PDB file of C-alpha atoms in Angstrom:
ATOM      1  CA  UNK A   1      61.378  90.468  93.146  1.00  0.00           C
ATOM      2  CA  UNK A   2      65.010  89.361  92.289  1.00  0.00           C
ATOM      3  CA  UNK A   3      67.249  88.387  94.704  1.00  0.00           C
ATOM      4  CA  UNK A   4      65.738  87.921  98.318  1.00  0.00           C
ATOM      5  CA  UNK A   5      68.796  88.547  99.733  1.00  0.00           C
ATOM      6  CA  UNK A   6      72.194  89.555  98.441  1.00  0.00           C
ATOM      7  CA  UNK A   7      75.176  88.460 101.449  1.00  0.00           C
ATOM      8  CA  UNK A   8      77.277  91.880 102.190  1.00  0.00           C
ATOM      9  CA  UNK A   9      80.292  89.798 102.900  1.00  0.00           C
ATOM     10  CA  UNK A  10      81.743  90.207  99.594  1.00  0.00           C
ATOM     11  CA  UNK A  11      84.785  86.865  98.965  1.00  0.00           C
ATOM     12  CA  UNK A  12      87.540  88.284  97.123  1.00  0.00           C
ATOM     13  CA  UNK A  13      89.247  85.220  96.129  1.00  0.00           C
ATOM     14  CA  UNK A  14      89.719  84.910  93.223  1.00  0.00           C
ATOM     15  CA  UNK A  15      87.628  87.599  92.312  1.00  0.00           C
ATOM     16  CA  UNK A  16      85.084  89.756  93.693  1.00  0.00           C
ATOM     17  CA  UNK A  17      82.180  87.907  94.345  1.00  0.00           C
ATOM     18  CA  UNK A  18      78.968  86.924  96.059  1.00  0.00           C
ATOM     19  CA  UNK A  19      76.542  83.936  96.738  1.00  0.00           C
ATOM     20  CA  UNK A  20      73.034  83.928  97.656  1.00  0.00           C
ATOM     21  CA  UNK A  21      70.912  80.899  98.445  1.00  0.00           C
ATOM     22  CA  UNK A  22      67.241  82.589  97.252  1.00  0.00           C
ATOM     23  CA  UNK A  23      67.566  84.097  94.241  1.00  0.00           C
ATOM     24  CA  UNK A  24      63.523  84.388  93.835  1.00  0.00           C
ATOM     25  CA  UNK A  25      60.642  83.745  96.234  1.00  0.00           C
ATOM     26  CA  UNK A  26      60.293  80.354  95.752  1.00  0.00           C
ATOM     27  CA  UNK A  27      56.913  79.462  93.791  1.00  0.00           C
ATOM     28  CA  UNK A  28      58.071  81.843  91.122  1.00  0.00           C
ATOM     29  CA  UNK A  29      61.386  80.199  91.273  1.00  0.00           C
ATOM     30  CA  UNK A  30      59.521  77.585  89.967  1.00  0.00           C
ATOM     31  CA  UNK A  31      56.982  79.461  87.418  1.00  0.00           C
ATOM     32  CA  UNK A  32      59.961  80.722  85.434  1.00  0.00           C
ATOM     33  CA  UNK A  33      61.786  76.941  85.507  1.00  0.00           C
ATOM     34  CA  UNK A  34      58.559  75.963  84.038  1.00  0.00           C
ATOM     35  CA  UNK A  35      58.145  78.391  81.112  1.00  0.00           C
ATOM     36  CA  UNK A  36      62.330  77.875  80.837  1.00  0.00           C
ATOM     37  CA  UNK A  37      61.517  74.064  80.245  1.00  0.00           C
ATOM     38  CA  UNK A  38      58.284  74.191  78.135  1.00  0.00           C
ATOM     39  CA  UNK A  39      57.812  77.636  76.083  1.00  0.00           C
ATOM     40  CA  UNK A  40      60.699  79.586  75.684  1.00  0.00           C
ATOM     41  CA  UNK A  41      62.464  80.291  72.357  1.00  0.00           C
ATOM     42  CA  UNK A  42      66.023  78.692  72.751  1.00  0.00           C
ATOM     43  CA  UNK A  43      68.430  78.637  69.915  1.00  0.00           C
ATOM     44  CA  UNK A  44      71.449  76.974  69.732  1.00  0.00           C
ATOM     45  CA  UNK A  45      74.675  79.158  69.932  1.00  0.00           C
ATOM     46  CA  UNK A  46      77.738  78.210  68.815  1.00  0.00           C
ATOM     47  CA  UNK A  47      81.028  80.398  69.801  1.00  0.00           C
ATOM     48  CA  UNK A  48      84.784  79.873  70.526  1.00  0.00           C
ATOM     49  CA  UNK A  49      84.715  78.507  74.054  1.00  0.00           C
ATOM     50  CA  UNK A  50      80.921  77.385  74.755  1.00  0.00           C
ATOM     51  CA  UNK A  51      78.197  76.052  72.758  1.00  0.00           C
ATOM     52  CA  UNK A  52      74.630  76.243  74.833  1.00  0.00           C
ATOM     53  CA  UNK A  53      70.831  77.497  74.092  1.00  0.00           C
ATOM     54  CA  UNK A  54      70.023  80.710  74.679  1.00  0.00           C
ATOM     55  CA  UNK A  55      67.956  83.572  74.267  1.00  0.00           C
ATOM     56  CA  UNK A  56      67.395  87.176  75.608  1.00  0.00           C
ATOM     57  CA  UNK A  57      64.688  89.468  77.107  1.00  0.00           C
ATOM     58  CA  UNK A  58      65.362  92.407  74.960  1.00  0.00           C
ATOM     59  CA  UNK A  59      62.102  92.421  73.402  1.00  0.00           C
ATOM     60  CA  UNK A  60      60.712  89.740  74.434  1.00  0.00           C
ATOM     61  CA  UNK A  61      57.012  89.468  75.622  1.00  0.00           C
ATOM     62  CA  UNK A  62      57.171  87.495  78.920  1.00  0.00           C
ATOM     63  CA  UNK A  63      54.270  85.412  80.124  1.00  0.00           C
ATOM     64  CA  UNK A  64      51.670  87.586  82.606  1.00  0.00           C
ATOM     65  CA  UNK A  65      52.781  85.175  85.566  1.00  0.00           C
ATOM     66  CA  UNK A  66      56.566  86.298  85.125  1.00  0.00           C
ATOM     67  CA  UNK A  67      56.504  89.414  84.010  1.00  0.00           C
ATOM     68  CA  UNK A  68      56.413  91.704  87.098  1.00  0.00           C
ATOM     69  CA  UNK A  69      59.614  89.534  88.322  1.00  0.00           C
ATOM     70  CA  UNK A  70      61.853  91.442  85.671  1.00  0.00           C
ATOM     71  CA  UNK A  71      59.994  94.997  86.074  1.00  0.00           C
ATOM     72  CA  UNK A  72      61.762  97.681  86.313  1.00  0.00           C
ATOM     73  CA  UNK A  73      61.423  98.126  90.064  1.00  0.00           C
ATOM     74  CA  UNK A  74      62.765  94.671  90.896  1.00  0.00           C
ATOM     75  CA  UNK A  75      65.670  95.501  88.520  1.00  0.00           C
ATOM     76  CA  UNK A  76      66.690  98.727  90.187  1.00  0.00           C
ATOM     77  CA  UNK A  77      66.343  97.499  93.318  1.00  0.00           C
ATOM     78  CA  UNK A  78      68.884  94.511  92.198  1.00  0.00           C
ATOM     79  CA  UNK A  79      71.155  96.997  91.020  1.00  0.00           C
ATOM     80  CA  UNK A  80      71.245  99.368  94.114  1.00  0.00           C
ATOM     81  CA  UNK A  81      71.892  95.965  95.870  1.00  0.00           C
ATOM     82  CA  UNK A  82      75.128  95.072  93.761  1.00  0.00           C
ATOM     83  CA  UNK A  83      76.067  98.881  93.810  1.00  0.00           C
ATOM     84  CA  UNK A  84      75.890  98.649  97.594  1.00  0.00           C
ATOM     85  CA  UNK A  85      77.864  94.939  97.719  1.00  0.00           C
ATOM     86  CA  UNK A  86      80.398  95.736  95.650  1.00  0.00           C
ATOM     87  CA  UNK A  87      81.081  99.415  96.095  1.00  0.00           C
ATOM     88  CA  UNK A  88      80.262 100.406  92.189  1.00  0.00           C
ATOM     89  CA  UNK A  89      78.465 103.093  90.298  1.00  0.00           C
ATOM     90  CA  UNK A  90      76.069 101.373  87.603  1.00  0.00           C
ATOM     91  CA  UNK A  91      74.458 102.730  84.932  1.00  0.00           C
ATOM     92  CA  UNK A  92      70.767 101.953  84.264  1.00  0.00           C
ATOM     93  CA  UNK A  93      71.832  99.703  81.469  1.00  0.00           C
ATOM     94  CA  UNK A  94      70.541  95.722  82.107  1.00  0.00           C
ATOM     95  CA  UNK A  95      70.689  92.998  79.528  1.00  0.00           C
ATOM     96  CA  UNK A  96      69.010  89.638  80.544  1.00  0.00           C
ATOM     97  CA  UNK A  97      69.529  86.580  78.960  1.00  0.00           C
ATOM     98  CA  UNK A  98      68.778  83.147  79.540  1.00  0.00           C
ATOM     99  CA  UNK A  99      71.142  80.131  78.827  1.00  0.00           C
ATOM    100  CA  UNK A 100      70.277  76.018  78.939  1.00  0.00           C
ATOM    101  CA  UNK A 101      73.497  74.023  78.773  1.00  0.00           C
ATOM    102  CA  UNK A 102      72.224  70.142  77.723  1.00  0.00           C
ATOM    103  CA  UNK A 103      74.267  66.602  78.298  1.00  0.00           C
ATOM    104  CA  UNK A 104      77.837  66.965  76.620  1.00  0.00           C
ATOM    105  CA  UNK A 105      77.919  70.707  76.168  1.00  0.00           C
ATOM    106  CA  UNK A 106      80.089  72.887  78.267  1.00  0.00           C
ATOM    107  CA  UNK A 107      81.443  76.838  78.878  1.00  0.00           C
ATOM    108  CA  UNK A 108      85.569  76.938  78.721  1.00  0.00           C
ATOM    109  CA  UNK A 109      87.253  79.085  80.821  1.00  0.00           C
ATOM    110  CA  UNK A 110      87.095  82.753  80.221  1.00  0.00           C
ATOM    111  CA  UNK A 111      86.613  86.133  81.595  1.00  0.00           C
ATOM    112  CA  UNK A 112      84.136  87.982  80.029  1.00  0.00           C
ATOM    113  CA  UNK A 113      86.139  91.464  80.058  1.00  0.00           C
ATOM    114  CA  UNK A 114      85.799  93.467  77.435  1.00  0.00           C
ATOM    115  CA  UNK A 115      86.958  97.256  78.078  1.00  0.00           C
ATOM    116  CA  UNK A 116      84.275  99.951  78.605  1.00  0.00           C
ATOM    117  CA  UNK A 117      81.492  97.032  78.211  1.00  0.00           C
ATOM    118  CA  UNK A 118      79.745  95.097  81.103  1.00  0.00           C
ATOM    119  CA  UNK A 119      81.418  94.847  84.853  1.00  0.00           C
ATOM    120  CA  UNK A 120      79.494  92.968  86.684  1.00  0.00           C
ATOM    121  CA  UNK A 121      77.094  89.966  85.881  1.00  0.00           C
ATOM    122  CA  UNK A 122      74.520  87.964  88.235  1.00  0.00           C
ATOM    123  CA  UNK A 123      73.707  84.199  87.600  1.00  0.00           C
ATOM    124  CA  UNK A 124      70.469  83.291  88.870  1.00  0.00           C
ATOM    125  CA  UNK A 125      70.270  79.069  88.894  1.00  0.00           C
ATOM    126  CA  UNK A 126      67.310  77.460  87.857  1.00  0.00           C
ATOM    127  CA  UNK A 127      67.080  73.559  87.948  1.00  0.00           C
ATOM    128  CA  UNK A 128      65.340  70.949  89.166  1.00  0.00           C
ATOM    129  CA  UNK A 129      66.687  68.309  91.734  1.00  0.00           C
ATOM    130  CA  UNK A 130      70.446  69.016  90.541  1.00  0.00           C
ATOM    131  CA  UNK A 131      73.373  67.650  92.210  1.00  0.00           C
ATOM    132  CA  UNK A 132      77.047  67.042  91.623  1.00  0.00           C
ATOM    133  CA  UNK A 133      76.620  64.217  89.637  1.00  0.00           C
ATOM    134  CA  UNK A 134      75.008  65.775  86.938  1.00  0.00           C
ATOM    135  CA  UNK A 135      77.609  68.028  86.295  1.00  0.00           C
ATOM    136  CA  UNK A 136      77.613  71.964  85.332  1.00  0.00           C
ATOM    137  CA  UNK A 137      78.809  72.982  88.015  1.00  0.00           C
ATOM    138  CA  UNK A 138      80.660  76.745  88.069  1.00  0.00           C
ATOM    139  CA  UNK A 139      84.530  76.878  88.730  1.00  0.00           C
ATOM    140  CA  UNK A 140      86.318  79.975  89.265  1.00  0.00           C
ATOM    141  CA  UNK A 141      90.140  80.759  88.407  1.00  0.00           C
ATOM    142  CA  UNK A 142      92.636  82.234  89.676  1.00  0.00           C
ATOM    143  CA  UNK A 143      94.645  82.777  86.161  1.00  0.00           C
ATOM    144  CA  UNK A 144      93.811  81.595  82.822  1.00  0.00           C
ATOM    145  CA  UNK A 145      94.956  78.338  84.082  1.00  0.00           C
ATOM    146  CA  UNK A 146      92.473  75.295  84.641  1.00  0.00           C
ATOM    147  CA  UNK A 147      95.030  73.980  87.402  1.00  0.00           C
ATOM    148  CA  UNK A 148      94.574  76.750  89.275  1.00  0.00           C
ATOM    149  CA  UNK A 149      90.965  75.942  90.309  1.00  0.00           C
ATOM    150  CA  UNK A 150      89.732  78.342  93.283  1.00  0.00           C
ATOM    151  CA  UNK A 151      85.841  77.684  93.732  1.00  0.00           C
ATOM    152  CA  UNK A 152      83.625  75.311  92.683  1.00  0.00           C
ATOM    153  CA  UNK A 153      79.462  76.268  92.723  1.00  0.00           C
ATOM    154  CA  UNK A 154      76.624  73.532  92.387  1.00  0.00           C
ATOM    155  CA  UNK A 155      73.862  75.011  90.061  1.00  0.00           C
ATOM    156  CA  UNK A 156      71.739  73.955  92.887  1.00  0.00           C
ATOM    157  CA  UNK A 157      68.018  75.945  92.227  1.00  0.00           C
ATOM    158  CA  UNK A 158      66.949  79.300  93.151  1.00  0.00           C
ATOM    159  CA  UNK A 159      70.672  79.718  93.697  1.00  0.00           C
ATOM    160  CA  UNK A 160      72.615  83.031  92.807  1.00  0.00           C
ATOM    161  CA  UNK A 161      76.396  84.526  92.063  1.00  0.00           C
ATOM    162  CA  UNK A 162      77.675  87.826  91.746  1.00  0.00           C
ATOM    163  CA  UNK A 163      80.810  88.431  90.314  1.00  0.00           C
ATOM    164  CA  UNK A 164      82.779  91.533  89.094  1.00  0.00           C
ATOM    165  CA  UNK A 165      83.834  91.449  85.589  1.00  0.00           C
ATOM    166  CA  UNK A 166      88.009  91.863  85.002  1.00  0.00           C
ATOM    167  CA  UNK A 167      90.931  90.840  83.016  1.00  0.00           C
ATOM    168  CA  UNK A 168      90.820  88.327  86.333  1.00  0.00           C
ATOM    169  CA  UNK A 169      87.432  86.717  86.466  1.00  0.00           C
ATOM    170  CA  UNK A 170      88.449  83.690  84.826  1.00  0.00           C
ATOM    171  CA  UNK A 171      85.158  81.397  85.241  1.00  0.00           C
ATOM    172  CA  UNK A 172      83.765  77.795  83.802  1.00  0.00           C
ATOM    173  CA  UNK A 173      80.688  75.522  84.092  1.00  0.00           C
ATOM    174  CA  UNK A 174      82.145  71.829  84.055  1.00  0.00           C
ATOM    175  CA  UNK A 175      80.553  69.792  81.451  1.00  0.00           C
ATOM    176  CA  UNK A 176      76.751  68.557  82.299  1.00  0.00           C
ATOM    177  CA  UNK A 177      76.277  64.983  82.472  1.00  0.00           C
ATOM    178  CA  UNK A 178      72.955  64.842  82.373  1.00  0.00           C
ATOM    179  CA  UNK A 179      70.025  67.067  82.756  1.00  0.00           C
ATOM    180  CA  UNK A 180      69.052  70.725  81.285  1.00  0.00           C
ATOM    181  CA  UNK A 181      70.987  73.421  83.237  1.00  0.00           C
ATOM    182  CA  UNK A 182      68.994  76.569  83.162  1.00  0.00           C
ATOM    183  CA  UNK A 183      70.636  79.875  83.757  1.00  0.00           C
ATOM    184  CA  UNK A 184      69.592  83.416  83.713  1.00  0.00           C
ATOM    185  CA  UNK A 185      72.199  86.011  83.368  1.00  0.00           C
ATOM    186  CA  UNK A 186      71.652  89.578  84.090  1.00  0.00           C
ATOM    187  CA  UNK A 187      74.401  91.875  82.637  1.00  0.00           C
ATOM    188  CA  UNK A 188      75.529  95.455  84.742  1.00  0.00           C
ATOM    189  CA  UNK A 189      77.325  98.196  83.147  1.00  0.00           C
ATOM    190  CA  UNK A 190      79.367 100.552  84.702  1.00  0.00           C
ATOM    191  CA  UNK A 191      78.765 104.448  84.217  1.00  0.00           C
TER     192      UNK A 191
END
């Protein structure tokens, strides 16, 4: 199942958003870092603000040990969770993808908002033994600004965020030092 828990105490600043400290029971936690770090088909992605590996589900045939983690129970149960948290009506629509961010690369500031396309994302953490040192770590904005720095999240593993997508959800990950920094990112659409 995704997301053990998902806090109800939604943080507004400087966004809507939520953190949760078990994404994943935990031994699966670590089945799908595993298959992240040994088998899966990363490609190198080059865009405007970010350059990372990364990959999606749609289509995908999963390994039998991780499979029944992205069924379609565990997903609707996710989004009935977010629904609840952050007082939306989403559509059935979920894209997952996964992203690996390697020593030097980095995601610029942004917001993700594009009208009528996803609101609301989840990022699940995946790593092993990270800290602060190594970098990556998620900032969140309160403008387009990188002075005005609001949050700051350690990738730390099994860890989760929840934000609302806006013209206002101006996010970063801080450039990784070293280490692979695996992310999966589950998309939500609005109806």
């Amino acid at each position: 199942m995704i997301l053990q828990t998902l806090p109800s105490t939604l943080r507004t600043d400087p966004f809507p958003h939520v953190c949760a400290t078990q994404a994943f029971d935990f031994a699966q936690s670590l089945k799908i870092l595993s298959w992240l770090e040994k088998d899966a088909p990363w490609k190198l992605k080059i865009a405007e603000f970010y350059e990372q590996y990364e990959f999606s589900f749609d289509q995908l045939e999963l390994p039998c040990d991780i499979e029944s983690t992205f069924n379609g129970k565990s997903l609707i149960n996710l989004r009935e969770k977010l629904e609840h948290t952050f007082d939306a009506n989403l559509s059935n629509k979920i894209d997952i993808t996964a992203h690996k961010l390697v020593k030097g690369q980095r995601i610029r500031i942004h917001n993700d908002f594009i009208p009528n396309e996803e609101t609301h994302r989840v990022l699940i953490q995946l790593n092993r033994a990270w800290s602060s040192e190594n970098g990556g770590v998620l900032m969140m904005f309160g403008s387009k600004n990188t002075e005005d720095l609001r949050n700051i999240y350690n990738p730390a593993h099994n860890t989760s965020v929840a934000f609302e997508i806006s013209p206002v959800s101006y996010h970063a990950v801080s450039p990784i030092n070293f280490g692979d920094r695996y992310t999966l990112v589950l998309s939500f659409y609005g109806k």
